Short mmCIF file of C-alpha atoms in Angstrom, two decimals:
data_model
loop_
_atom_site.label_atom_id
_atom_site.label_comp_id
_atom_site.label_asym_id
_atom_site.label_seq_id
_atom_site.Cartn_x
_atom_site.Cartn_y
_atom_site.Cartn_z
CA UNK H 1 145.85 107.70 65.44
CA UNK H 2 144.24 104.60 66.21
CA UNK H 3 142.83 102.51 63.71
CA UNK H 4 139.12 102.99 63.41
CA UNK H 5 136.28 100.26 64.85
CA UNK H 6 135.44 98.45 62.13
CA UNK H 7 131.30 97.50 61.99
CA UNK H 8 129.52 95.43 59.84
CA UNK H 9 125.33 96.56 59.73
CA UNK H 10 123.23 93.75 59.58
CA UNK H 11 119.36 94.73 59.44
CA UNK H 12 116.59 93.44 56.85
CA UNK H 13 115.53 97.18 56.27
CA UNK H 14 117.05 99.08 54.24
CA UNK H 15 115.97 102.47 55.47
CA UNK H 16 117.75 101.29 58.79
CA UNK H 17 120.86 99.81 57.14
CA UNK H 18 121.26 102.85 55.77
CA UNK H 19 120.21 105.07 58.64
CA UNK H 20 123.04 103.04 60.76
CA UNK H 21 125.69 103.30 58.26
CA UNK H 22 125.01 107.09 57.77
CA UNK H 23 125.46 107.86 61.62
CA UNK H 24 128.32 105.62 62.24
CA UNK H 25 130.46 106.79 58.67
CA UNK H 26 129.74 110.28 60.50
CA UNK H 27 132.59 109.29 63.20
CA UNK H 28 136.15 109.79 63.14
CA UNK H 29 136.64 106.50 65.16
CA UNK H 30 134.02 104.27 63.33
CA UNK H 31 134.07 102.76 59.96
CA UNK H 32 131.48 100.44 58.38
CA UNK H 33 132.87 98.07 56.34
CA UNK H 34 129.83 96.30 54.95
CA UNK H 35 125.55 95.91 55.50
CA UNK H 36 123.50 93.32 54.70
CA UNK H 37 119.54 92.06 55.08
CA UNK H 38 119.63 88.46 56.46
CA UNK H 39 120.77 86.25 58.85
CA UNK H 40 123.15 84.77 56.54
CA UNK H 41 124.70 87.26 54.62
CA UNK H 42 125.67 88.39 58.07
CA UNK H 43 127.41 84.89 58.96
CA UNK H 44 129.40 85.03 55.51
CA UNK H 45 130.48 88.74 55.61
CA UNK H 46 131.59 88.50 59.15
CA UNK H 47 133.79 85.38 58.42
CA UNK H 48 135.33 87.21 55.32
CA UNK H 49 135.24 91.21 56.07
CA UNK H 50 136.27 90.18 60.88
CA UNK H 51 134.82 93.78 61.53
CA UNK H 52 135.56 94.68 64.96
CA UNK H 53 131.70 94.42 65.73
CA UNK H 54 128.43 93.09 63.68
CA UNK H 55 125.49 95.45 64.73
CA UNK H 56 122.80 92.57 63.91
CA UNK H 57 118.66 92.70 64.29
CA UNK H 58 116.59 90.35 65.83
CA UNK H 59 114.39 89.22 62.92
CA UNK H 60 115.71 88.85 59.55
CA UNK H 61 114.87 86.64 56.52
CA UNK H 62 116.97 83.17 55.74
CA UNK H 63 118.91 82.81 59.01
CA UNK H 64 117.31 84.87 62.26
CA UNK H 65 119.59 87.36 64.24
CA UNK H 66 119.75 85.09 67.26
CA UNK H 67 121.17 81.92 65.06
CA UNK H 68 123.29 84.19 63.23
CA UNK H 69 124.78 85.64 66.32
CA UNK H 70 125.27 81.74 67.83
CA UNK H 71 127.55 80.76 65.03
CA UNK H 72 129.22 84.06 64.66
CA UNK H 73 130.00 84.58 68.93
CA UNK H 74 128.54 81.46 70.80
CA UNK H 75 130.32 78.45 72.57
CA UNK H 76 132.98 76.72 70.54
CA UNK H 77 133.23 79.47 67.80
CA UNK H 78 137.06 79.41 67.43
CA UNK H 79 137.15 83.33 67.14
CA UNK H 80 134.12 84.70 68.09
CA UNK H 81 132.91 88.30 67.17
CA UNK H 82 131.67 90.73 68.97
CA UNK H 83 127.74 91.44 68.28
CA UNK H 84 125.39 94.04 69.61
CA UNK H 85 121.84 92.92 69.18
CA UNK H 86 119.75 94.97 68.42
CA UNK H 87 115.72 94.79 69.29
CA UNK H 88 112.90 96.64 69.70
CA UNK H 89 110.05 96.70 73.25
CA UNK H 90 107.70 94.12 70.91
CA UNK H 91 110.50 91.57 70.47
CA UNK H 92 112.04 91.84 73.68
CA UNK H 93 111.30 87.98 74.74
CA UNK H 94 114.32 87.25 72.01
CA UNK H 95 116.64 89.07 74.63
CA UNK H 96 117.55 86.45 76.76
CA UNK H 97 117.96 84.36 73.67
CA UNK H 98 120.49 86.74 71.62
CA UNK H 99 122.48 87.02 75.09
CA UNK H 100 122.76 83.22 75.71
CA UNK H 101 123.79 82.93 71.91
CA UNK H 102 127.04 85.16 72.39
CA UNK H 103 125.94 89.05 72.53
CA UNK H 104 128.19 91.36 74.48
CA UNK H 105 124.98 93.26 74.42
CA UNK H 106 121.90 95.05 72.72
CA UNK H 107 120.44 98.00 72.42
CA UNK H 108 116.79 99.05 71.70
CA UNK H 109 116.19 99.79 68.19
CA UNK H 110 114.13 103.64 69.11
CA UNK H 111 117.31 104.47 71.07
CA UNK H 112 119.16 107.63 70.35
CA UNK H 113 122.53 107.85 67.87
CA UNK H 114 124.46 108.67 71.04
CA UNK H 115 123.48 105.27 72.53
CA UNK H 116 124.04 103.93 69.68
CA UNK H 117 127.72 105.19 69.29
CA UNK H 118 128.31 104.23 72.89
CA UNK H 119 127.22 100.73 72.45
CA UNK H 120 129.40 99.87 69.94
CA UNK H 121 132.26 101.82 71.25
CA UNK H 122 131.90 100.28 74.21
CA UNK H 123 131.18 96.37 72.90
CA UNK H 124 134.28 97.07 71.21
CA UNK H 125 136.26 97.38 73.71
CA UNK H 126 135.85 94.53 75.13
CA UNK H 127 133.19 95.23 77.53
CA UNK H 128 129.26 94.09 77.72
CA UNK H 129 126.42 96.60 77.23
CA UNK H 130 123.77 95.75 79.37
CA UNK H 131 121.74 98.41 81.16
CA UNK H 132 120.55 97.42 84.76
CA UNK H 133 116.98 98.93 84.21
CA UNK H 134 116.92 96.80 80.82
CA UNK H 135 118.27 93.72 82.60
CA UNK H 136 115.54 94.19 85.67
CA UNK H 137 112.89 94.86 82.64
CA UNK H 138 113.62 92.04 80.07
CA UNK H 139 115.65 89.84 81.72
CA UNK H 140 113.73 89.19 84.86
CA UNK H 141 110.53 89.22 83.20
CA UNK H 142 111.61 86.09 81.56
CA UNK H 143 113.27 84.47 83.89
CA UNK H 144 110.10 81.94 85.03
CA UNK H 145 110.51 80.61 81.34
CA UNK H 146 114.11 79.54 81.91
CA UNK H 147 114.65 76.07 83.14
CA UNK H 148 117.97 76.40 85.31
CA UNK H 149 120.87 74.09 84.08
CA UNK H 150 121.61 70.88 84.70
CA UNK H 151 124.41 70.78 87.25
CA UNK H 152 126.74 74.21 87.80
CA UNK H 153 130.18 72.90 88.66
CA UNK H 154 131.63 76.35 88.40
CA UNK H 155 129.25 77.62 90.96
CA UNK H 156 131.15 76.08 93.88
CA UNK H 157 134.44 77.39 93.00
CA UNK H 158 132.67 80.86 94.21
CA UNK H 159 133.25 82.52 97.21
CA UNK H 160 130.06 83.41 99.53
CA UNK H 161 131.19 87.17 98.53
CA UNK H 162 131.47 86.63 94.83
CA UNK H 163 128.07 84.56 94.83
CA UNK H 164 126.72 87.56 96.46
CA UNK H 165 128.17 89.53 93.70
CA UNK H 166 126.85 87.61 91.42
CA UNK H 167 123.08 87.55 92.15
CA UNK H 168 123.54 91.00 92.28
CA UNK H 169 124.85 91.43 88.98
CA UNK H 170 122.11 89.25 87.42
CA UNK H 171 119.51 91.11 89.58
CA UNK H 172 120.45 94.16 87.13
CA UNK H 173 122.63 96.48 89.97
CA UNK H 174 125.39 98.36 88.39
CA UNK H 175 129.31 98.38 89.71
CA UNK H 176 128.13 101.33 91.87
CA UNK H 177 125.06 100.11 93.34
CA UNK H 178 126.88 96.76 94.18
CA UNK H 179 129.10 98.68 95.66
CA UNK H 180 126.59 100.70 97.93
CA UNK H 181 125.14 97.88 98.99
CA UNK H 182 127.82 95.75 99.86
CA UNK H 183 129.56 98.94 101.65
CA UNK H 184 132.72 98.33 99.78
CA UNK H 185 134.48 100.48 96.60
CA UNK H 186 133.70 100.13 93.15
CA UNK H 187 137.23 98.90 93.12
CA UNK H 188 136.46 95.83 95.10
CA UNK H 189 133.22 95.33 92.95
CA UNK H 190 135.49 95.33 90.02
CA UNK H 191 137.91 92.87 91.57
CA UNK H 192 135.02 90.27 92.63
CA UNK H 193 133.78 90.57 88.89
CA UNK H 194 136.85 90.01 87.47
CA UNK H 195 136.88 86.83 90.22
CA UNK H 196 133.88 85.71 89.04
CA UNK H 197 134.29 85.50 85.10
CA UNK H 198 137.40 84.17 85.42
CA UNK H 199 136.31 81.47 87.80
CA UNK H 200 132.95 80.38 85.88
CA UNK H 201 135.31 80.98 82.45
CA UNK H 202 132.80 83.73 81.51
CA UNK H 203 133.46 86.34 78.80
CA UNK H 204 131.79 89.13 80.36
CA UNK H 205 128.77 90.44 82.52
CA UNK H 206 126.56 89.64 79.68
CA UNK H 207 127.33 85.77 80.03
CA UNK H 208 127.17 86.36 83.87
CA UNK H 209 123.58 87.51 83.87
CA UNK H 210 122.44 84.65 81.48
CA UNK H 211 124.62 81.88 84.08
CA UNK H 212 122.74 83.16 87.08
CA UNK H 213 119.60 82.80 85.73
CA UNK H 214 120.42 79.27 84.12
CA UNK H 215 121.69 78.12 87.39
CA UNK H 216 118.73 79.08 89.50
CA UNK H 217 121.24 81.98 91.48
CA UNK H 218 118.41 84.50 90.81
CA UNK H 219 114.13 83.47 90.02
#
């Protein structure tokens, strides 16, 4: 058997904490190997406990989740770790924050166990949780608010195609609806997005979105 994901519960209410902990222990693959109720705690436990994934809230006491989640998975962390933010429809301008600070995702805080399971299955593995109709929803509605970067050397290195590719990714389309609008396979899709984050030295689609929209690719 494979060893189970390791995930570290980080939210400031208990009655959540524990609500997590109890649906995740439930799970044959999942194991949570610690909580805790502020931004800090989080920061220290992850260093010492290196779950697989932190499940970490937006607002907590002492250190926020979006600072937390910076020096835990940002730029420069040595060996970042993989965080799911979680949030809830009144916080959602802290989104595009969490995601430029290092999320491979987040998930609304109302959303059922089984999304909840999948998420951090699926962060775990390596792979970014971002919904397209979340991304068209939170995403773009903040995108006037972000200034695009100065200069975006890695942006040339991009093929008309994978440019393409990318505004569509940022734009919220899924591998499939790339794919059906390009007319070519999901394959291919896969292949240009594999291009692309390799190219711009990206970790994931998560970090793609947040680079389009920093670079003026999508307004």
């Amino acid at each position: 058997m494979n060893a189970p994901i390791r995930v570290l519960v980080c939210d400031d209410q208990a009655l959540i904490r524990t609500g997590f902990a109890t649906i995740l222990d439930a799970q044959a693959d999942l194991e949570v190997v610690g909580e805790c109720g502020d931004g800090r705690a989080a920061v220290d436990l992850a260093r010492r406990l290196n779950p697989d994934v932190v499940v970490m809230d937006v607002r907590m006491p002492v250190l926020d989740g979006i600072e937390a989640t910076r020096l835990l998975a940002g730029a420069g962390v040595a060996h970042p770790v993989k965080v799911l933010v979680v949030t809830t429809f009144n916080l959602d301008e802290y989104v595009y924050e969490a995601l430029r600070a290092g999320a491979s995702g987040f998930l609304l805080k109302d959303a059922p166990p089984a999304q909840l399971l999948h998420g951090i299955r699926t962060v775990a593995a390596g792979a970014a949780l971002l919904a397209p109709e979340v991304t068209r929803q939170l995403v773009g509605r903040y995108a006037a608010r972000i200034r695009p970067a100065e200069g975006a050397p890695g942006e040339t290195a991009l093929t008309p195609r994978e440019l393409e590719v990318l505004r569509h990714i940022a734009e919220g389309l899924s591998n499939s609806e790339i794919a059906a609008t390009l007319v070519i396979s999901q394959e291919t899709v896969k292949t240009y997005v594999s291009r692309i984050l390799t190219k711009l030295d990206l970790r994931d689609r998560v970090q793609a979105v947040v680079y389009a929209y920093r670079t003026g690719l999508v307004t």
